[in-house]
CSV table of C-alpha atoms in Angstrom, one decimal:
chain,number,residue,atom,x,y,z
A,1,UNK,CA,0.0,0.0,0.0
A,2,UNK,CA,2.8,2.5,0.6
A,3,UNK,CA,4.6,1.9,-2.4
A,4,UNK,CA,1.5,2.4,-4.6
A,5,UNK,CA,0.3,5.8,-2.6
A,6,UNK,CA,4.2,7.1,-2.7
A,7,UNK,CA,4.0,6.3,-7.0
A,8,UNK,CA,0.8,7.8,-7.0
A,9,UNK,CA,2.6,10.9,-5.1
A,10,UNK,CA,4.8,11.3,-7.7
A,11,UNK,CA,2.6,12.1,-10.1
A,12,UNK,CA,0.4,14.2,-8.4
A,13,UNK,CA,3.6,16.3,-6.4
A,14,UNK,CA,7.0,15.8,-8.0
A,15,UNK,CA,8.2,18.0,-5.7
A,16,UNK,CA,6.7,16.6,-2.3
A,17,UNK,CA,8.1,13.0,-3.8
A,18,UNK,CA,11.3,14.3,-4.1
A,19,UNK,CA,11.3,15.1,-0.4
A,20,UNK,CA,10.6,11.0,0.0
A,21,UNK,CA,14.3,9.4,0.8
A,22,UNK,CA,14.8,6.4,-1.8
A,23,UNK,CA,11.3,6.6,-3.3
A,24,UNK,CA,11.7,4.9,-6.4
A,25,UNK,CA,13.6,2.0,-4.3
A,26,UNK,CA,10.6,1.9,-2.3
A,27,UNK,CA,8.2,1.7,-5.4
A,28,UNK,CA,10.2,-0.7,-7.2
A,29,UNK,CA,10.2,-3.3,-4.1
A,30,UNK,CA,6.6,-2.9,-3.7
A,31,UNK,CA,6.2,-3.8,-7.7
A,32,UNK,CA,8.4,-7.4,-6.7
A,33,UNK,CA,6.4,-7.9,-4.2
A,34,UNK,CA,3.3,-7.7,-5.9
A,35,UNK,CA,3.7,-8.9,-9.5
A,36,UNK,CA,6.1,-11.7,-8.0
A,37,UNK,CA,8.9,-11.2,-10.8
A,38,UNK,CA,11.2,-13.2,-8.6
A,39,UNK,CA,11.1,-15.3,-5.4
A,40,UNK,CA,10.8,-13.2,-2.3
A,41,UNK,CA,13.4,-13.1,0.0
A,42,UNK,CA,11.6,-12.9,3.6
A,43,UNK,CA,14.9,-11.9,4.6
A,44,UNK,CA,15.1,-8.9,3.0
A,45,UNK,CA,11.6,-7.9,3.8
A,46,UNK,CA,12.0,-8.4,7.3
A,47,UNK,CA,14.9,-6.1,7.2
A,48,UNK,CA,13.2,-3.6,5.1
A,49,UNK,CA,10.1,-3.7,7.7
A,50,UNK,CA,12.8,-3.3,10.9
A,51,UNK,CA,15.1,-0.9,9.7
A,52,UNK,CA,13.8,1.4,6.8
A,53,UNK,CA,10.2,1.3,7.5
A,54,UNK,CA,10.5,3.6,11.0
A,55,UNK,CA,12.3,5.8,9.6
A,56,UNK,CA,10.5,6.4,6.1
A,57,UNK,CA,7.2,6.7,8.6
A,58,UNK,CA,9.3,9.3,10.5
A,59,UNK,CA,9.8,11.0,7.1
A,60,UNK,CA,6.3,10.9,6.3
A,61,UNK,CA,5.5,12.2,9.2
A,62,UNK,CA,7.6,15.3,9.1
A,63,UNK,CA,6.1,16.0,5.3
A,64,UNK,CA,2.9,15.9,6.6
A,65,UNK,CA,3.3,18.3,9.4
A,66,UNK,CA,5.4,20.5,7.0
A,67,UNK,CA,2.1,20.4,4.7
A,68,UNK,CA,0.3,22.4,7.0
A,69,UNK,CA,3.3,25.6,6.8
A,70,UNK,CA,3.0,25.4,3.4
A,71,UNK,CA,5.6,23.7,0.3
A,72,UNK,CA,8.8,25.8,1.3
A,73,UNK,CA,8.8,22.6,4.1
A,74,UNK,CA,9.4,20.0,1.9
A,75,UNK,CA,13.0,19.6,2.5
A,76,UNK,CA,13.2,20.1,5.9
């Protein structure tokens, strides 16, 4: 689910995506994931859910806050 809201993002806000650390990494392992182009390593996913995934909701978090003080916030 975030993989698909974060591509639909980027075509609705280029410049909000931007402010998304390693975006098109995110979308790209959410399109392995679903279409399945190779075999899953639970490994990796694990990983990706305890290490990147607080800190890209951290992110997210800050953008949206920074939405409400207008664009200029983007890159804080």
């Amino acid at each position: 689910m975030i993989g698909e809201a974060l591509n639909n993002l980027s075509k609705v806000s280029p410049e909000l995506a931007a402010a998304v650390p390693d975006l098109p990494r995110i979308v790209a392992f959410r399109n392995i994931l679903i279409h399945g182009y190779a075999s899953v390593d639970d490994a990796l996913v694990w990983q990706v859910l305890t290490d990147k995934l607080p800190q890209l909701e951290e992110r997210l978090h800050q953008l949206l806050a920074g939405l409400d003080q207008g664009p200029s916030h983007y890159s804080d």
